[in-house]
Short mmCIF file of C-alpha atoms in Angstrom, two decimals:
data_model
loop_
_atom_site.label_atom_id
_atom_site.label_comp_id
_atom_site.label_asym_id
_atom_site.label_seq_id
_atom_site.Cartn_x
_atom_site.Cartn_y
_atom_site.Cartn_z
CA MET A 1 0.00 0.00 0.00
CA PRO A 2 1.54 3.35 -0.97
CA ASP A 3 2.17 5.81 1.80
CA SER A 4 0.16 8.74 0.51
CA LEU A 5 0.72 10.76 3.69
CA ASN A 6 4.46 10.93 3.24
CA PRO A 7 5.85 9.17 0.15
CA ASN A 8 9.43 10.38 0.48
CA PRO A 9 11.95 9.75 3.24
CA ASN A 10 13.00 12.83 5.16
CA PRO A 11 15.49 13.37 7.96
CA HIS A 12 12.93 15.34 9.98
CA PRO A 13 10.64 13.16 12.09
CA ILE A 14 7.51 15.18 11.24
CA THR A 15 7.26 16.82 7.83
CA HIS A 16 3.54 17.62 7.72
CA ILE A 17 0.90 18.14 10.40
CA SER A 18 -0.85 14.97 9.21
CA ASP A 19 2.18 13.01 10.42
CA THR A 20 0.91 13.60 13.96
CA ALA A 21 -1.95 11.20 13.13
CA ARG A 22 0.57 8.38 12.77
CA TRP A 23 2.17 9.39 16.06
CA VAL A 24 -1.21 9.13 17.83
CA ALA A 25 -2.05 5.82 16.11
CA LEU A 26 1.18 4.35 17.45
CA TYR A 27 0.20 5.35 20.98
CA ARG A 28 -3.07 3.48 20.47
CA ALA A 29 -1.17 0.44 19.19
CA ILE A 30 1.12 0.44 22.24
CA GLU A 31 -1.83 0.56 24.64
CA SER A 32 -3.77 -2.07 22.66
CA GLU A 33 -0.88 -4.52 22.95
CA ARG A 34 -0.73 -4.32 26.75
CA PRO A 35 -2.30 -7.26 28.64
CA ASP A 36 -4.22 -4.74 30.77
CA ALA A 37 -5.20 -2.46 27.88
CA HIS A 38 -8.07 -0.05 28.43
CA PHE A 39 -9.05 -0.35 24.76
CA ARG A 40 -8.23 -2.58 21.85
CA ASP A 41 -7.55 -1.04 18.47
CA PRO A 42 -6.60 -3.90 16.13
CA HIS A 43 -6.08 -1.43 13.29
CA ALA A 44 -3.73 1.02 15.05
CA ARG A 45 -0.43 -0.65 14.19
CA ARG A 46 -1.43 -0.93 10.52
CA LEU A 47 -2.60 2.68 10.41
CA ALA A 48 0.58 3.94 12.05
CA GLY A 49 2.72 2.09 9.48
CA GLU A 50 6.47 2.13 9.13
CA ARG A 51 6.42 5.91 8.93
CA ALA A 52 5.37 6.06 12.59
CA GLU A 53 8.43 4.10 13.63
CA ALA A 54 10.62 6.60 11.77
CA ILE A 55 8.86 9.46 13.53
CA VAL A 56 9.42 7.88 16.93
CA ARG A 57 13.13 7.38 16.26
CA GLY A 58 13.40 11.13 15.77
CA MET A 59 11.41 12.00 18.89
CA PRO A 60 13.28 11.14 22.09
CA ALA A 61 10.35 12.40 24.18
CA PHE A 62 7.83 10.09 22.49
CA ARG A 63 7.34 7.72 25.44
CA SER A 64 6.57 10.56 27.82
CA GLY A 65 3.47 11.31 25.78
CA THR A 66 1.97 7.84 26.07
CA TRP A 67 -0.05 8.30 29.24
CA PRO A 68 -1.93 11.51 28.26
CA MET A 69 -2.74 10.09 24.82
CA VAL A 70 -4.16 6.93 26.38
CA VAL A 71 -6.19 9.00 28.83
CA ARG A 72 -7.51 11.23 26.05
CA THR A 73 -8.52 8.23 23.94
CA CYS A 74 -10.31 6.55 26.86
CA VAL A 75 -12.26 9.65 27.88
CA PHE A 76 -13.32 10.48 24.31
CA ASP A 77 -14.43 6.84 23.93
CA GLU A 78 -16.52 7.05 27.10
CA LEU A 79 -18.20 10.32 26.12
CA VAL A 80 -18.98 9.09 22.61
CA LEU A 81 -20.49 5.81 23.79
CA ARG A 82 -22.58 7.54 26.44
CA ALA A 83 -23.93 10.02 23.90
CA VAL A 84 -24.96 7.51 21.24
CA ARG A 85 -26.16 4.74 23.58
CA ASN A 86 -27.87 6.69 26.35
CA GLU A 87 -28.45 10.30 25.33
CA GLY A 88 -30.13 10.06 21.94
CA PHE A 89 -27.36 11.37 19.71
CA ASP A 90 -27.84 10.04 16.18
CA THR A 91 -24.82 11.68 14.51
CA VAL A 92 -21.13 12.09 15.35
CA ILE A 93 -18.97 14.44 13.29
CA ASN A 94 -15.24 14.00 13.88
CA LEU A 95 -13.30 17.07 12.70
CA ALA A 96 -9.65 16.56 11.71
CA ALA A 97 -10.32 12.86 12.26
CA GLY A 98 -6.82 11.75 11.26
CA LEU A 99 -6.35 7.99 11.65
CA ASP A 100 -9.00 7.57 14.34
CA ALA A 101 -10.68 4.15 14.04
CA ARG A 102 -13.60 4.46 16.46
CA PRO A 103 -16.26 3.50 13.86
CA TRP A 104 -14.42 0.17 13.47
CA ARG A 105 -13.33 -0.53 17.04
CA LEU A 106 -16.18 0.75 19.23
CA ASP A 107 -19.47 -1.03 19.82
CA LEU A 108 -21.59 1.72 18.31
CA PRO A 109 -25.30 1.42 17.47
CA ALA A 110 -25.66 0.39 13.83
CA ALA A 111 -27.97 3.36 13.16
CA THR A 112 -25.40 5.94 14.33
CA ARG A 113 -24.22 8.21 11.51
CA TRP A 114 -20.49 8.89 11.78
CA LEU A 115 -18.75 11.44 9.58
CA ASP A 116 -14.97 11.83 9.46
CA VAL A 117 -13.73 15.18 8.14
CA ASP A 118 -10.12 15.79 7.14
CA LEU A 119 -7.79 16.54 4.25
CA PRO A 120 -8.01 14.25 1.20
CA ASP A 121 -4.62 12.50 1.53
CA ILE A 122 -5.18 11.29 5.06
CA LEU A 123 -8.73 10.13 4.36
CA GLU A 124 -7.57 8.20 1.30
CA TYR A 125 -4.73 6.62 3.26
CA LYS A 126 -7.16 5.49 5.95
CA ARG A 127 -9.62 4.17 3.37
CA GLU A 128 -6.85 2.05 1.81
CA ALA A 129 -5.54 0.84 5.17
CA LEU A 130 -9.00 -0.25 6.33
CA ALA A 131 -10.21 -1.66 3.01
CA GLY A 132 -12.27 -4.77 3.71
CA GLU A 133 -12.97 -3.82 7.33
CA LYS A 134 -16.63 -3.23 8.23
CA PRO A 135 -17.52 -0.28 10.48
CA ALA A 136 -20.04 -0.84 13.26
CA CYS A 137 -22.17 2.13 12.22
CA ALA A 138 -23.19 4.15 9.15
CA TYR A 139 -19.77 5.58 8.31
CA SER A 140 -18.82 8.20 5.74
CA ALA A 141 -15.93 10.60 5.20
CA GLU A 142 -15.68 14.00 3.59
CA SER A 143 -12.67 15.99 2.52
CA VAL A 144 -12.89 19.58 3.75
CA ASP A 145 -10.11 21.98 4.67
CA LEU A 146 -11.44 23.25 8.00
CA ARG A 147 -9.40 26.44 7.63
CA GLU A 148 -11.68 27.51 4.75
CA ALA A 149 -14.86 29.09 6.08
CA THR A 150 -17.19 28.64 3.11
CA PRO A 151 -16.91 24.86 2.61
CA ARG A 152 -16.78 24.38 6.38
CA ARG A 153 -20.06 26.23 6.90
CA ALA A 154 -21.70 24.42 3.98
CA LEU A 155 -20.72 21.06 5.49
CA PHE A 156 -22.02 21.98 8.95
CA GLU A 157 -25.30 23.26 7.51
CA ARG A 158 -25.84 20.04 5.54
CA VAL A 159 -24.99 17.73 8.44
CA GLY A 160 -27.11 19.79 10.82
CA ARG A 161 -30.10 19.69 8.49
CA ASP A 162 -29.94 15.89 8.21
CA SER A 163 -29.53 15.06 11.93
CA ARG A 164 -31.53 15.44 15.14
CA ARG A 165 -28.77 15.49 17.77
CA THR A 166 -25.15 15.82 16.67
CA LEU A 167 -22.05 15.32 18.81
CA VAL A 168 -18.96 17.15 17.52
CA LEU A 169 -15.46 15.85 18.24
CA THR A 170 -12.24 17.86 17.89
CA GLU A 171 -9.60 15.57 19.35
CA GLY A 172 -6.07 16.92 19.12
CA LEU A 173 -7.10 19.76 16.80
CA LEU A 174 -7.65 23.02 18.66
CA VAL A 175 -4.17 23.25 20.18
CA TYR A 176 -2.76 23.78 16.66
CA LEU A 177 -5.09 26.72 15.91
CA THR A 178 -4.97 30.40 16.79
CA ASP A 179 -7.51 31.97 19.12
CA ALA A 180 -9.21 33.61 16.13
CA GLU A 181 -9.43 30.32 14.24
CA VAL A 182 -10.95 28.55 17.24
CA ALA A 183 -13.44 31.40 17.71
CA ALA A 184 -14.50 31.17 14.06
CA LEU A 185 -14.88 27.39 14.29
CA ALA A 186 -16.91 27.66 17.49
CA THR A 187 -19.20 30.25 15.89
CA ASP A 188 -19.81 28.08 12.82
CA LEU A 189 -20.45 24.97 14.92
CA HIS A 190 -23.10 26.85 16.85
CA ALA A 191 -25.09 27.72 13.72
CA PRO A 192 -26.81 24.32 13.12
CA ARG A 193 -29.39 23.83 15.88
CA SER A 194 -28.88 20.05 15.92
CA PHE A 195 -25.21 20.47 16.91
CA ARG A 196 -25.94 20.02 20.60
CA ARG A 197 -22.65 19.02 22.22
CA TRP A 198 -18.95 19.37 21.49
CA VAL A 199 -16.01 17.46 23.00
CA VAL A 200 -12.59 19.16 22.98
CA ASP A 201 -9.23 18.60 24.65
CA LEU A 202 -7.76 21.70 26.22
CA VAL A 203 -4.54 22.84 27.88
CA ASN A 204 -3.77 25.97 29.87
CA PRO A 205 -0.87 28.38 29.15
CA ARG A 206 1.42 26.79 31.72
CA LEU A 207 1.01 23.32 30.26
CA LEU A 208 1.38 24.71 26.73
CA ARG A 209 4.79 26.11 27.66
CA MET A 210 5.82 22.72 29.01
CA LEU A 211 4.61 20.94 25.88
CA ASN A 212 6.41 23.37 23.61
CA ARG A 213 9.67 22.85 25.46
CA ARG A 214 9.29 19.12 24.83
CA TRP A 215 7.78 18.98 21.33
CA SER A 216 8.29 22.25 19.45
CA LYS A 217 11.46 21.20 17.61
CA SER A 218 9.90 17.94 16.45
CA LEU A 219 6.72 19.65 15.27
CA ALA A 220 8.28 22.70 13.65
CA ALA A 221 9.31 20.96 10.41
CA GLY A 222 5.67 20.04 9.77
CA ASN A 223 4.37 23.56 10.47
CA ALA A 224 2.56 22.08 13.45
CA THR A 225 2.74 24.74 16.14
CA LEU A 226 1.13 24.26 19.54
CA GLN A 227 -0.56 27.56 20.31
CA PHE A 228 -4.17 27.47 21.59
CA ALA A 229 -4.27 27.52 25.40
CA PRO A 230 -6.83 30.05 26.66
CA SER A 231 -6.08 31.44 30.10
CA GLU A 232 -9.83 31.47 30.87
CA GLY A 233 -10.13 27.77 30.05
CA PRO A 234 -13.51 26.57 28.73
CA ARG A 235 -15.03 30.00 29.41
CA PHE A 236 -13.27 31.04 26.18
CA PHE A 237 -16.13 29.39 24.27
CA GLU A 238 -19.04 31.07 26.08
CA PRO A 239 -19.27 34.16 23.81
CA PHE A 240 -19.63 31.79 20.85
CA GLY A 241 -22.53 29.83 22.31
CA TRP A 242 -20.84 26.94 24.12
CA LYS A 243 -20.61 26.23 27.86
CA GLU A 244 -18.76 23.60 29.86
CA ILE A 245 -20.96 20.89 31.37
CA GLU A 246 -18.24 18.38 32.24
CA PHE A 247 -14.47 18.67 32.72
CA ARG A 248 -12.38 15.50 32.88
CA SER A 249 -8.92 16.37 34.17
CA THR A 250 -6.14 14.51 32.37
CA TRP A 251 -4.26 14.32 35.65
CA ASP A 252 -7.20 12.90 37.61
CA GLU A 253 -8.25 10.53 34.84
CA ALA A 254 -4.70 9.19 34.61
CA HIS A 255 -4.93 8.26 38.29
CA ARG A 256 -8.31 6.59 37.75
CA LEU A 257 -7.03 4.61 34.75
CA ARG A 258 -3.64 3.81 36.30
CA ARG A 259 -1.80 5.38 33.37
CA GLN A 260 0.16 8.03 35.22
CA MET A 261 3.37 9.82 34.40
CA ARG A 262 6.66 8.76 35.92
CA LEU A 263 6.98 9.98 39.54
CA ALA A 264 3.27 10.85 39.62
CA TRP A 265 3.17 9.78 43.25
CA LEU A 266 5.57 12.58 44.12
CA TRP A 267 3.50 15.19 42.30
CA ARG A 268 0.37 13.95 44.05
CA LEU A 269 2.13 14.24 47.42
CA LEU A 270 3.22 17.79 46.66
CA ALA A 271 -0.31 18.62 45.53
CA ARG A 272 -1.74 17.39 48.84
CA LEU A 273 0.60 19.77 50.64
CA SER A 274 -0.58 22.69 48.51
CA SER A 275 -3.58 24.96 48.92
CA GLU A 276 -6.98 23.97 47.55
CA GLU A 277 -6.62 26.68 44.89
CA LYS A 278 -3.27 25.28 43.78
CA ARG A 279 -4.65 21.73 43.63
CA ARG A 280 -7.50 22.93 41.45
CA GLU A 281 -5.06 24.73 39.17
CA ILE A 282 -2.99 21.57 38.74
CA SER A 283 -6.11 19.49 38.12
CA ARG A 284 -7.27 21.81 35.35
CA MET A 285 -3.96 22.29 33.56
CA GLY A 286 -5.24 19.97 30.85
CA GLY A 287 -8.31 17.93 30.23
CA ILE A 288 -11.21 16.88 28.07
CA VAL A 289 -14.20 19.22 28.09
CA LEU A 290 -17.76 18.32 27.17
CA MET A 291 -19.61 21.45 26.11
CA GLU A 292 -23.24 22.12 25.34
CA ARG A 293 -24.73 24.78 23.10
CA THR A 294 -26.39 27.67 24.92
#
């Protein structure tokens, strides 16, 4: 199968922002192969491909990112399954879907409509990699550059018209956008009345600085800059019609799932010795936010 995401070898580990999708798929493969795995993604290793191994060789900090990626995957899985099984959501739209394989690996209701949205090369690569595999739900994919307002709005209007209750996912997307780009996206997502809830992952400015110290050199060659980290947290979205209804702290969820960072016990001890305000700040440095339209 040709590697349409990156056909040519390159000394830089990441040469395009879509390469980050391989990076994330490899994290899913690593978790899936554990005897105590929280999820099983039988497609992750195939989707990551040999290119992912090359990326990892050029990223000495790769292993340190395993635990938050596993936590993020688990929490998104839980929120998706709750929405479509228990809360009446008939449609899921996954923006910048990358190499996500939830329609194939989750036990979704057959009637659920799932739409992946991304750039054409990555969608074609995923289609080829998963050829012959049957999704659990009514799956489709559409190529749209989410940076372009007109096709983005047309897509949202069409999906919104054809659904009753839509759940929007932006997993690993917003951090690469500017504040203005996130504001425009939030405004457009609020336009269709059936777009009822939106799941995002969010970091604060302090965590963003830490992530940039670790990853900026690796990401720079692919024009993948980590930049969105609103100081007001989920309140950033309120002027655009979205409010937080659930915050799942990456730190707290890691403890629940037993997928914590190295020396986490020491950080937890230090946190217990801190003020309640400081503990809350640490807890909300990064997390997954479920938002509802206002």
